[in-house]
CSV table of C-alpha atoms in Angstrom, one decimal:
chain,number,residue,atom,x,y,z
A,45,MET,CA,0.7,-26.1,6.6
A,46,SER,CA,2.2,-24.4,9.7
A,47,ASN,CA,4.5,-26.2,12.1
A,48,THR,CA,3.2,-27.0,15.6
A,49,PRO,CA,6.0,-28.9,17.7
A,50,ALA,CA,4.5,-31.7,20.0
A,51,GLU,CA,6.6,-30.8,22.8
A,52,LEU,CA,5.2,-27.3,23.4
A,53,ARG,CA,1.9,-26.1,24.9
A,54,TYR,CA,-0.2,-23.5,23.2
A,55,ALA,CA,-2.8,-20.8,24.1
A,56,ALA,CA,-5.7,-20.2,21.7
A,57,SER,CA,-4.3,-16.6,21.4
A,58,HIS,CA,-1.4,-18.1,19.5
A,59,GLU,CA,1.4,-18.1,21.9
A,60,TRP,CA,3.5,-21.2,22.6
A,61,ALA,CA,4.8,-21.9,26.0
A,62,ARG,CA,7.8,-24.2,26.9
A,63,LEU,CA,8.5,-25.4,30.4
A,64,GLU,CA,12.2,-25.2,31.0
A,65,GLU,CA,14.2,-27.5,33.3
A,66,ASP,CA,14.7,-24.6,35.8
A,67,GLY,CA,10.9,-24.5,36.1
A,68,SER,CA,10.6,-21.2,34.2
A,69,VAL,CA,8.4,-20.9,31.1
A,70,THR,CA,9.6,-19.5,27.8
A,71,VAL,CA,6.8,-17.7,25.6
A,72,GLY,CA,6.8,-16.9,21.8
A,73,ILE,CA,4.3,-16.7,19.0
A,74,THR,CA,3.3,-19.8,16.9
A,75,ASP,CA,4.3,-20.4,13.3
A,76,HIS,CA,0.6,-20.1,12.4
A,77,ALA,CA,0.6,-16.6,14.0
A,78,GLN,CA,3.7,-15.4,12.4
A,79,GLU,CA,2.4,-16.5,9.0
A,80,ALA,CA,-0.9,-14.8,9.6
A,81,LEU,CA,0.8,-11.5,10.6
A,82,GLY,CA,3.4,-11.3,7.8
A,83,ASP,CA,6.7,-9.6,8.0
A,84,VAL,CA,7.4,-8.7,11.7
A,85,VAL,CA,9.0,-5.4,12.1
A,86,TYR,CA,8.6,-4.5,15.7
A,87,VAL,CA,8.1,-6.3,19.0
A,88,GLU,CA,7.2,-4.6,22.3
A,89,LEU,CA,8.2,-6.7,25.3
A,90,PRO,CA,7.1,-6.5,29.0
A,91,GLU,CA,9.4,-5.2,31.6
A,92,VAL,CA,11.4,-7.7,33.5
A,93,GLY,CA,9.9,-8.0,37.1
A,94,LYS,CA,6.3,-7.5,35.8
A,95,ALA,CA,3.7,-9.9,37.3
A,96,LEU,CA,1.3,-11.0,34.7
A,97,ALA,CA,-2.2,-12.8,35.2
A,98,ALA,CA,-3.0,-15.6,32.8
A,99,GLY,CA,-4.4,-14.1,29.6
A,100,GLU,CA,-3.1,-10.6,30.5
A,101,GLN,CA,-1.5,-8.6,27.7
A,102,ALA,CA,2.2,-8.9,27.8
A,103,GLY,CA,3.3,-7.0,24.8
A,104,VAL,CA,2.7,-6.3,21.1
A,105,VAL,CA,4.0,-7.5,17.8
A,106,GLU,CA,3.7,-5.5,14.9
A,107,SER,CA,4.0,-6.7,11.2
A,108,VAL,CA,4.1,-4.5,8.1
A,109,LYS,CA,0.3,-5.2,8.0
A,110,ALA,CA,-1.0,-4.6,11.6
A,111,ALA,CA,-0.3,-4.6,15.3
A,112,SER,CA,-1.3,-7.7,17.4
A,113,ASP,CA,-1.3,-8.1,21.2
A,114,ILE,CA,0.5,-11.1,22.8
A,115,TYR,CA,-0.7,-12.4,26.0
A,116,ALA,CA,0.5,-14.3,29.0
A,117,PRO,CA,-0.4,-17.9,28.6
A,118,VAL,CA,0.0,-18.7,32.3
A,119,ALA,CA,0.3,-16.3,35.4
A,120,GLY,CA,3.8,-15.5,36.5
A,121,THR,CA,6.5,-12.9,36.8
A,122,VAL,CA,8.6,-11.9,33.8
A,123,ILE,CA,12.2,-13.0,34.4
A,124,ALA,CA,13.9,-12.3,31.0
A,125,VAL,CA,13.1,-10.7,27.7
A,126,ASN,CA,14.7,-11.5,24.3
A,127,GLU,CA,16.4,-8.2,23.6
A,128,ALA,CA,17.7,-9.6,20.3
A,129,LEU,CA,14.2,-9.1,18.8
A,130,ALA,CA,14.7,-5.3,18.9
A,131,ASP,CA,17.3,-5.4,16.2
A,132,ALA,CA,16.2,-8.5,14.4
A,133,PRO,CA,12.4,-8.8,14.7
A,134,GLU,CA,12.4,-10.7,11.4
A,135,ALA,CA,13.6,-13.7,13.4
A,136,VAL,CA,10.1,-14.2,14.5
A,137,ASN,CA,9.1,-15.1,10.9
A,138,ALA,CA,12.3,-17.1,10.2
A,139,ALA,CA,12.3,-19.2,13.3
A,140,PRO,CA,9.1,-18.7,15.5
A,141,TYR,CA,10.1,-21.4,18.0
A,142,GLU,CA,13.6,-20.0,18.5
A,143,ALA,CA,12.7,-16.4,18.6
A,144,TRP,CA,11.2,-16.4,22.0
A,145,PHE,CA,9.7,-13.2,23.5
A,146,TYR,CA,9.9,-13.5,27.2
A,147,ARG,CA,10.4,-15.9,30.1
A,148,LEU,CA,8.1,-16.2,33.1
A,149,GLN,CA,8.5,-17.6,36.5
A,150,PRO,CA,5.0,-19.2,36.7
A,151,ALA,CA,2.9,-18.7,39.7
A,152,ASN,CA,1.6,-22.2,39.4
A,153,ALA,CA,3.4,-24.5,37.0
A,154,ALA,CA,0.3,-26.8,37.0
A,155,GLU,CA,-1.4,-24.1,35.0
A,156,LEU,CA,0.5,-25.2,32.0
A,157,ALA,CA,-1.3,-28.4,31.8
A,158,GLN,CA,-4.5,-26.5,31.1
A,159,LEU,CA,-3.0,-25.2,27.8
A,160,LEU,CA,-3.6,-26.8,24.5
A,161,ASP,CA,-1.4,-29.6,23.3
A,162,ALA,CA,-0.3,-29.4,19.6
A,163,ALA,CA,-3.2,-31.3,18.3
A,164,ALA,CA,-5.8,-29.2,20.0
A,165,TYR,CA,-4.1,-26.0,18.9
A,166,GLN,CA,-3.7,-27.2,15.4
A,167,ALA,CA,-7.4,-28.0,15.5
A,168,SER,CA,-8.3,-24.5,16.8
A,169,CYS,CA,-6.4,-22.9,13.9
A,170,ASP,CA,-8.1,-25.1,11.3
A,171,ALA,CA,-11.6,-24.4,12.8
B,130,MET,CA,-16.0,-14.9,-3.1
B,131,GLY,CA,-14.8,-11.6,-4.6
B,132,GLN,CA,-14.2,-10.6,-8.2
B,133,ARG,CA,-11.2,-12.3,-9.7
B,134,THR,CA,-8.6,-11.0,-12.2
B,135,PRO,CA,-7.7,-13.1,-15.2
B,136,LEU,CA,-4.4,-13.9,-13.1
B,137,TYR,CA,-6.2,-15.3,-10.1
B,138,ASP,CA,-5.2,-19.0,-10.7
B,139,LEU,CA,-1.6,-18.1,-11.4
B,140,HIS,CA,-1.4,-16.1,-8.1
B,141,VAL,CA,-2.6,-19.2,-6.2
B,142,ALA,CA,-0.2,-21.3,-8.0
B,143,LEU,CA,2.7,-19.0,-7.1
B,144,GLY,CA,1.8,-19.3,-3.5
B,145,ALA,CA,0.0,-15.8,-2.9
B,146,LYS,CA,-1.8,-15.1,0.1
B,147,MET,CA,-5.1,-13.8,-1.3
B,148,VAL,CA,-7.2,-11.0,0.5
B,149,ASP,CA,-10.1,-9.0,-0.3
B,150,PHE,CA,-9.3,-5.5,-1.7
B,151,GLY,CA,-12.3,-3.4,-2.7
B,152,GLY,CA,-14.4,-6.5,-3.6
B,153,TRP,CA,-11.5,-8.2,-5.4
B,154,ASP,CA,-9.5,-11.3,-4.4
B,155,MET,CA,-6.0,-10.0,-4.7
B,156,PRO,CA,-2.6,-11.2,-3.7
B,157,LEU,CA,-1.3,-9.6,-0.5
B,158,HIS,CA,2.1,-11.1,-0.9
B,159,TYR,CA,3.8,-14.3,-2.2
B,160,GLY,CA,5.6,-15.1,1.0
B,161,SER,CA,7.4,-11.9,2.2
B,162,GLN,CA,6.0,-8.4,1.6
B,163,VAL,CA,9.3,-6.8,2.7
B,164,GLU,CA,11.3,-9.0,0.3
B,165,GLU,CA,9.0,-8.0,-2.6
B,166,HIS,CA,9.4,-4.5,-1.6
B,167,HIS,CA,13.2,-4.7,-1.7
B,168,GLN,CA,13.2,-6.5,-5.1
B,169,VAL,CA,11.3,-3.6,-6.6
B,170,ARG,CA,13.6,-0.9,-5.2
B,171,SER,CA,16.8,-2.8,-6.2
B,172,ASP,CA,15.8,-4.9,-9.4
B,173,CYS,CA,12.2,-5.2,-10.4
B,174,GLY,CA,8.9,-6.8,-9.5
B,175,VAL,CA,5.5,-7.4,-11.2
B,176,PHE,CA,2.2,-6.5,-9.9
B,177,ASP,CA,-1.3,-7.6,-11.1
B,178,VAL,CA,-3.4,-4.4,-11.2
B,179,SER,CA,-6.1,-5.8,-13.5
B,180,HIS,CA,-8.7,-4.8,-10.8
B,181,MET,CA,-8.2,-1.1,-11.7
B,182,THR,CA,-10.8,0.4,-14.0
B,183,VAL,CA,-9.9,1.4,-17.5
B,184,VAL,CA,-12.3,3.8,-19.4
B,185,ASP,CA,-11.9,4.9,-22.9
B,186,VAL,CA,-13.3,8.4,-23.8
B,187,THR,CA,-14.0,9.0,-27.4
B,188,GLY,CA,-16.1,11.3,-29.4
B,189,VAL,CA,-15.6,14.7,-31.0
B,190,GLN,CA,-16.0,16.4,-27.6
B,191,ALA,CA,-13.9,14.1,-25.6
B,192,GLY,CA,-11.3,16.7,-24.8
B,193,GLU,CA,-13.8,19.4,-23.9
B,194,TYR,CA,-15.6,16.9,-21.7
B,195,LEU,CA,-12.4,16.1,-19.8
B,196,ARG,CA,-11.5,19.7,-19.5
B,197,ARG,CA,-14.7,20.0,-17.5
B,198,VAL,CA,-14.5,16.9,-15.4
B,199,LEU,CA,-10.8,16.9,-14.5
B,200,ALA,CA,-9.0,19.5,-12.3
B,201,ASN,CA,-5.8,19.0,-14.4
B,202,ASP,CA,-6.0,20.2,-18.0
B,203,VAL,CA,-6.0,17.6,-20.8
B,204,ALA,CA,-5.2,20.3,-23.2
B,205,ARG,CA,-1.7,20.0,-21.9
B,206,LEU,CA,-1.6,16.6,-23.7
B,207,THR,CA,-0.7,18.0,-27.0
B,208,GLU,CA,1.0,14.8,-28.3
B,209,LEU,CA,-0.2,11.3,-28.8
B,210,GLY,CA,1.2,9.1,-25.8
B,211,GLN,CA,1.4,11.9,-23.2
B,212,ALA,CA,-0.1,11.2,-19.9
B,213,LEU,CA,-1.3,13.4,-17.0
B,214,TYR,CA,-2.1,12.6,-13.3
B,215,SER,CA,-5.2,14.4,-12.2
B,216,VAL,CA,-8.0,14.4,-9.5
B,217,MET,CA,-11.7,14.4,-10.3
B,218,LEU,CA,-13.6,16.7,-8.0
B,219,ASN,CA,-17.1,17.2,-6.9
B,220,ALA,CA,-18.8,20.7,-6.9
B,221,GLU,CA,-17.6,21.3,-3.4
B,222,GLY,CA,-13.9,20.6,-4.5
B,223,GLY,CA,-13.7,17.2,-2.7
B,224,VAL,CA,-11.8,14.4,-4.4
B,225,ILE,CA,-14.0,11.8,-6.1
B,226,ASP,CA,-10.9,10.0,-7.3
B,227,ASP,CA,-7.4,10.3,-8.7
B,228,LEU,CA,-6.5,9.0,-12.0
B,229,ILE,CA,-4.1,8.9,-14.8
B,230,VAL,CA,-5.4,10.1,-18.4
B,231,TYR,CA,-3.4,9.1,-21.5
B,232,ARG,CA,-3.9,10.7,-24.9
B,233,THR,CA,-4.6,8.0,-27.4
B,234,ALA,CA,-5.2,7.7,-31.2
B,235,SER,CA,-9.0,7.5,-30.6
B,236,GLY,CA,-9.3,10.1,-27.8
B,237,TYR,CA,-8.3,9.5,-24.1
B,238,ARG,CA,-7.8,6.6,-21.7
B,239,LEU,CA,-8.5,6.9,-18.0
B,240,VAL,CA,-7.2,4.6,-15.4
B,241,VAL,CA,-9.2,5.0,-12.1
B,242,ASN,CA,-9.2,3.1,-8.9
B,243,ALA,CA,-10.9,-0.3,-8.4
B,244,ALA,CA,-12.7,0.4,-5.1
B,245,THR,CA,-14.3,3.6,-6.6
B,246,ARG,CA,-15.3,2.0,-9.9
B,247,ASP,CA,-19.2,2.3,-9.5
B,248,LYS,CA,-19.2,5.8,-8.3
B,249,ASP,CA,-16.7,7.0,-10.8
B,250,LEU,CA,-18.6,5.5,-13.7
B,251,ALA,CA,-21.8,6.9,-12.4
B,252,TRP,CA,-20.3,10.4,-12.1
B,253,LEU,CA,-18.5,10.2,-15.4
B,254,GLN,CA,-21.7,9.2,-17.1
B,255,ALA,CA,-23.8,11.9,-15.4
B,256,GLN,CA,-21.3,14.6,-16.5
B,257,ALA,CA,-21.2,13.3,-20.0
B,258,GLU,CA,-24.7,14.6,-20.6
B,259,GLY,CA,-24.7,17.3,-23.2
B,260,PHE,CA,-21.3,16.2,-24.6
B,261,ALA,CA,-20.7,14.3,-27.7
B,262,VAL,CA,-18.7,11.7,-26.0
B,263,GLU,CA,-18.7,7.9,-25.4
B,264,LEU,CA,-17.4,6.2,-22.5
B,265,THR,CA,-16.2,2.6,-22.8
B,266,GLU,CA,-15.1,0.5,-19.9
B,267,ARG,CA,-12.4,-1.9,-20.9
B,268,ARG,CA,-13.1,-5.1,-18.9
B,269,ASP,CA,-11.5,-7.0,-21.6
B,270,LEU,CA,-8.1,-5.8,-20.5
B,271,ALA,CA,-5.7,-7.0,-17.8
B,272,MET,CA,-3.0,-4.8,-16.4
B,273,LEU,CA,0.4,-5.7,-15.2
B,274,ALA,CA,2.7,-3.1,-13.5
B,275,VAL,CA,6.4,-4.0,-13.8
B,276,GLN,CA,8.3,-1.7,-11.5
B,277,GLY,CA,12.0,-1.1,-10.5
B,278,PRO,CA,15.1,0.1,-12.0
B,279,HIS,CA,15.6,-2.8,-14.2
B,280,ALA,CA,11.9,-3.1,-15.2
B,281,ARG,CA,12.2,-1.8,-18.7
B,282,GLU,CA,15.2,-3.8,-19.9
B,283,ARG,CA,13.9,-7.0,-18.4
B,284,CYS,CA,10.5,-6.6,-20.1
B,285,ALA,CA,12.0,-5.7,-23.3
B,286,GLU,CA,13.8,-9.1,-23.4
B,287,LEU,CA,10.5,-10.9,-23.2
B,288,VAL,CA,8.2,-9.2,-25.7
B,289,THR,CA,8.0,-8.9,-29.6
B,290,PRO,CA,10.7,-6.6,-31.2
B,291,PRO,CA,8.2,-3.8,-31.9
B,292,ARG,CA,7.1,-3.8,-28.2
B,293,ALA,CA,10.7,-4.0,-27.1
B,294,ALA,CA,11.6,-1.0,-29.2
B,295,LEU,CA,8.6,1.0,-27.8
B,296,ILE,CA,9.6,0.1,-24.2
B,297,ARG,CA,13.1,1.3,-24.8
B,298,GLU,CA,11.9,4.6,-26.5
B,299,LEU,CA,9.0,5.4,-24.2
B,300,LYS,CA,9.5,8.6,-22.2
B,301,PRO,CA,8.6,8.8,-18.6
B,302,PHE,CA,4.9,9.4,-18.1
B,303,HIS,CA,4.0,8.4,-21.7
B,304,GLY,CA,2.0,5.5,-22.9
B,305,LEU,CA,1.3,4.1,-26.4
B,306,ALA,CA,-0.5,1.3,-28.1
B,307,GLU,CA,1.3,-1.5,-29.8
B,308,GLY,CA,-1.1,-3.8,-31.5
B,309,GLU,CA,-3.6,-4.8,-28.7
B,310,TRP,CA,-1.2,-3.9,-26.0
B,311,PHE,CA,-0.9,-0.4,-24.4
B,312,ILE,CA,2.4,0.2,-22.7
B,313,ALA,CA,2.9,3.1,-20.4
B,314,ARG,CA,6.0,4.3,-18.5
B,315,THR,CA,4.0,5.0,-15.4
B,316,GLY,CA,3.6,3.5,-11.9
B,317,TYR,CA,2.9,3.8,-8.3
B,318,THR,CA,6.3,2.9,-6.6
B,319,GLY,CA,8.6,5.9,-7.1
B,320,GLU,CA,10.7,3.7,-9.4
B,321,ASP,CA,11.1,3.6,-13.1
B,322,GLY,CA,8.8,1.0,-14.8
B,323,LEU,CA,5.8,0.2,-16.9
B,324,GLU,CA,2.1,-0.4,-16.6
B,325,ILE,CA,1.0,-2.7,-19.4
B,326,MET,CA,-2.6,-3.1,-20.4
B,327,LEU,CA,-3.2,-6.2,-22.6
B,328,PRO,CA,-6.0,-8.6,-23.6
B,329,ALA,CA,-7.1,-10.7,-20.6
B,330,ALA,CA,-6.4,-13.9,-22.4
B,331,GLU,CA,-2.7,-13.0,-22.9
B,332,ALA,CA,-2.0,-11.9,-19.3
B,333,PRO,CA,-1.5,-15.3,-17.7
B,334,GLY,CA,1.1,-16.1,-20.4
B,335,PHE,CA,2.9,-12.9,-19.9
B,336,LEU,CA,2.9,-13.0,-16.2
B,337,ASN,CA,4.3,-16.6,-16.5
B,338,ASP,CA,7.0,-15.3,-18.8
B,339,LEU,CA,8.0,-12.5,-16.4
B,340,VAL,CA,8.1,-14.7,-13.4
B,341,GLY,CA,10.0,-17.5,-15.4
B,342,ALA,CA,12.6,-14.8,-16.2
B,343,GLY,CA,13.2,-14.3,-12.5
B,344,ILE,CA,11.0,-11.1,-12.1
B,345,ALA,CA,9.4,-11.3,-8.6
B,346,PRO,CA,5.7,-11.3,-8.3
B,347,ALA,CA,4.7,-8.5,-5.8
B,348,GLY,CA,1.5,-8.2,-3.9
B,349,LEU,CA,-0.6,-5.3,-2.7
B,350,GLY,CA,1.3,-5.2,0.6
B,351,ALA,CA,4.5,-4.2,-1.1
B,352,ARG,CA,2.5,-1.9,-3.5
B,353,ASP,CA,1.3,-0.1,-0.3
B,354,THR,CA,4.7,0.4,1.3
B,355,LEU,CA,6.3,1.4,-1.9
B,356,ARG,CA,3.7,4.0,-2.7
B,357,LEU,CA,3.9,5.3,0.9
B,358,GLU,CA,7.7,5.7,0.6
B,359,ALA,CA,7.2,7.5,-2.6
B,360,GLY,CA,4.6,9.8,-0.8
B,361,LEU,CA,1.9,8.9,-3.3
B,362,ASN,CA,-1.7,9.2,-2.0
B,363,LEU,CA,-4.0,6.4,-1.6
B,364,TYR,CA,-7.6,7.1,-2.5
B,365,GLY,CA,-9.9,6.6,0.4
B,366,GLN,CA,-7.1,7.0,3.0
B,367,ASP,CA,-5.2,10.1,2.3
B,368,MET,CA,-7.8,11.9,0.4
B,369,SER,CA,-11.6,11.5,-0.1
B,370,GLU,CA,-14.7,13.6,-1.0
B,371,THR,CA,-14.5,15.7,2.1
B,372,VAL,CA,-10.8,16.8,1.4
B,373,THR,CA,-9.8,19.4,-1.4
B,374,PRO,CA,-6.6,18.8,-3.4
B,375,MET,CA,-4.9,21.5,-1.5
B,376,ALA,CA,-5.4,19.7,1.7
B,377,ALA,CA,-4.1,16.4,0.0
B,378,ASN,CA,-0.7,17.7,-1.1
B,379,LEU,CA,-2.1,17.8,-4.7
B,380,ALA,CA,-2.3,21.5,-5.4
B,381,TRP,CA,0.2,20.9,-8.1
B,382,THR,CA,-2.3,18.8,-10.1
B,383,ILE,CA,-4.7,21.7,-10.4
B,384,ALA,CA,-4.5,23.6,-13.7
B,385,TRP,CA,-5.6,27.2,-12.8
B,386,GLN,CA,-4.8,28.5,-16.2
B,387,PRO,CA,-6.5,29.3,-18.4
B,388,ALA,CA,-8.7,31.0,-15.9
B,389,GLU,CA,-11.8,30.6,-18.2
B,390,ARG,CA,-11.7,26.8,-18.0
B,391,ASP,CA,-14.6,26.0,-15.7
B,392,PHE,CA,-13.7,22.6,-14.4
B,393,ILE,CA,-16.0,21.0,-11.7
B,394,GLY,CA,-14.9,22.1,-8.3
B,395,ARG,CA,-13.1,25.1,-9.5
B,396,GLY,CA,-15.4,27.5,-7.6
B,397,ALA,CA,-15.0,25.9,-4.3
B,398,LEU,CA,-11.2,25.7,-4.6
B,399,GLU,CA,-11.0,29.4,-5.5
B,400,ALA,CA,-13.1,30.2,-2.5
B,401,GLN,CA,-10.8,28.2,-0.3
B,402,ARG,CA,-7.8,29.8,-1.9
B,403,ALA,CA,-9.3,33.3,-1.4
B,404,GLY,CA,-10.0,32.4,2.3
B,405,GLY,CA,-6.4,31.7,3.0
B,406,GLY,CA,-6.1,28.2,1.9
B,407,ALA,CA,-6.9,24.9,3.4
B,408,GLU,CA,-6.9,24.7,7.3
B,409,THR,CA,-5.0,21.4,7.1
B,410,LYS,CA,-2.2,19.9,5.0
B,411,LEU,CA,-0.9,16.4,4.3
B,412,VAL,CA,2.6,15.9,5.5
B,413,GLY,CA,5.1,13.1,6.0
B,414,LEU,CA,6.1,11.9,9.5
B,415,VAL,CA,9.2,10.0,10.5
B,416,LEU,CA,9.3,8.1,13.8
B,417,GLU,CA,12.8,8.1,15.1
B,418,GLU,CA,12.1,5.7,17.8
B,419,ARG,CA,11.1,2.0,17.4
B,420,GLY,CA,7.5,1.4,16.7
B,421,VAL,CA,5.1,1.6,13.9
B,422,LEU,CA,2.9,4.4,12.8
B,423,ARG,CA,-0.6,3.5,11.7
B,424,ALA,CA,-3.6,5.1,10.0
B,425,HIS,CA,-5.9,7.0,12.5
B,426,GLN,CA,-3.3,7.4,15.1
B,427,VAL,CA,-3.7,11.0,16.7
B,428,VAL,CA,-1.1,13.4,15.9
B,429,ARG,CA,-0.4,16.4,18.3
B,430,VAL,CA,1.1,19.6,17.3
B,431,ALA,CA,2.1,21.9,20.1
B,432,GLY,CA,0.0,25.2,20.0
B,433,LEU,CA,-1.9,24.2,17.0
B,434,GLY,CA,-4.2,21.3,17.8
B,435,GLU,CA,-4.5,17.8,16.5
B,436,GLY,CA,-4.2,15.9,13.3
B,437,GLU,CA,-4.5,12.3,12.2
B,438,ILE,CA,-2.4,9.8,10.4
B,439,THR,CA,-3.9,8.8,7.1
B,440,SER,CA,-1.5,6.1,6.1
B,441,GLY,CA,1.3,4.7,8.1
B,442,SER,CA,3.7,1.7,8.0
B,443,PHE,CA,7.1,0.4,8.6
B,444,SER,CA,9.4,1.7,5.6
B,445,PRO,CA,11.5,-1.3,4.5
B,446,THR,CA,13.9,0.9,2.6
B,447,LEU,CA,14.6,3.3,5.6
B,448,GLY,CA,14.2,0.7,8.3
B,449,LYS,CA,12.0,2.9,10.4
B,450,SER,CA,8.4,3.9,10.4
B,451,ILE,CA,6.9,6.6,8.3
B,452,ALA,CA,3.4,8.0,7.6
B,453,LEU,CA,1.2,10.5,5.8
B,454,ALA,CA,-0.8,12.7,8.2
B,455,ARG,CA,-3.2,15.4,7.9
B,456,VAL,CA,-2.2,18.2,10.3
B,457,PRO,CA,-3.0,21.8,11.1
B,458,ALA,CA,-1.7,24.0,8.1
B,459,GLY,CA,0.7,25.8,10.3
B,460,THR,CA,2.5,22.7,11.5
B,461,GLY,CA,6.4,23.0,11.6
B,462,GLU,CA,9.0,20.4,12.0
B,463,ARG,CA,8.0,18.5,15.1
B,464,ALA,CA,4.9,16.8,16.2
B,465,GLU,CA,3.9,13.8,18.5
B,466,VAL,CA,2.0,10.7,17.7
B,467,GLU,CA,0.0,8.6,20.2
B,468,ILE,CA,0.7,4.9,20.1
B,469,ARG,CA,-1.2,2.7,22.5
B,470,GLY,CA,-1.6,5.6,25.0
B,471,LYS,CA,2.0,6.9,24.8
B,472,TRP,CA,3.2,10.0,22.9
B,473,TYR,CA,6.2,9.7,20.6
B,474,PRO,CA,8.0,12.6,19.0
B,475,VAL,CA,8.0,12.5,15.2
B,476,ARG,CA,9.8,14.6,12.5
B,477,VAL,CA,7.5,16.4,10.0
B,478,VAL,CA,8.9,16.2,6.6
B,479,LYS,CA,7.7,16.7,2.9
B,480,ALA,CA,5.6,13.7,2.0
B,481,ASN,CA,8.2,12.2,-0.1
B,482,PHE,CA,10.6,9.6,1.5
B,483,VAL,CA,12.2,7.5,-1.1
B,484,ARG,CA,12.8,8.0,-4.9
B,485,HIS,CA,14.6,5.9,-7.4
B,486,GLY,CA,16.0,3.7,-4.5
B,487,LYS,CA,17.4,6.7,-2.5
B,488,ALA,CA,16.3,8.0,0.8
B,489,LEU,CA,15.2,11.6,0.7
B,490,ILE,CA,14.9,12.3,4.4
């Protein structure tokens, strides 16, 4: 059974999004996603300053098994990326909700409300 | 639902993630593929390989028959217990499958791939016509591969004294029966270890004993990265019916002598040799930058043209990505690989990255 924290929002494409106090949105991949991928060995992150549309490809996560695209859950501009993942991609498996990928300044913070809540995301995984 | 080995329930109980592999429900990993890989390189791990096809070849012409069907020569197996790796070719010299053949008391034992079972058996049966041989598929057997530097000593502690003695004495690439078990010092990981064929009903108990003794169960995922590091081909990826052994890094498995031995495919291979050899070769690639090489990515060799990755992954032992690739025969030490639209430089090396826990590149 995968872990789906109630305080986060989710995209059906298996990213989690957390609204920070400063209004930025931190993005990572869910426990369900890391479990399906298996051991993560490489993460390709977007460039800081890049403007992303909601649902646009933002990077790639590669496990021993396969490569998977990661998407922007909401539109916005990339303001930070988690450089630590380059040397320790396995952190994505060990702590998926701490091993964030990148942080966005959302174009419209209200978009966050349109993402799935934990129950709806869990239901979409079980379907 | 796919076919299940006698160990299916135990895999599920051990927490395996089960996947389809050639029509079989097999464990991909039991939690972490990379962890299982390291276990095998540093200590030992156990794989269920019961999906593989075991065929006993008996009859007065068994040897003669196999000297016709296999590109390697079973006449080299002069003593009971010796084993040989060989390819089985079609008339065009293409690889139908690769296999291990053991010399047994009653004749020979072949172990061929699972995904190729039906076509292999049909081919073997068709070629048997005119030979006094009998082919018996051993569906009654399960097979466990216990692999790693400590595999033999750890196994020996868990079996009967005569089996333990056999495990200690067995030379590399030999296999012998002990009662209903057949114990071979062979494998697919580049490490020392055993492949043990035993009655299906005894397999869950034995696997339980192995795991109980702390030997990590390992899945097909680790099996794939281990064999890739060891530069061992996977049938269907690195070789197929459209590729000759010379283009699959397997020229060493062809027994050209004696010249009068007319094995199937010989004429085609000799023609290729006389024509200057294969146009392509199978090599190893090492990506020095971050990223992961994958099967089917395009390889570009300056001045020579293009090739293709046949197997690629992240190498847990080396901490970087490696691959097997089919490239133009003249390829030197450098090439480039296209990953998601960008070209990355790669080093071209002999297809042998790790042996006995040591990096070779």
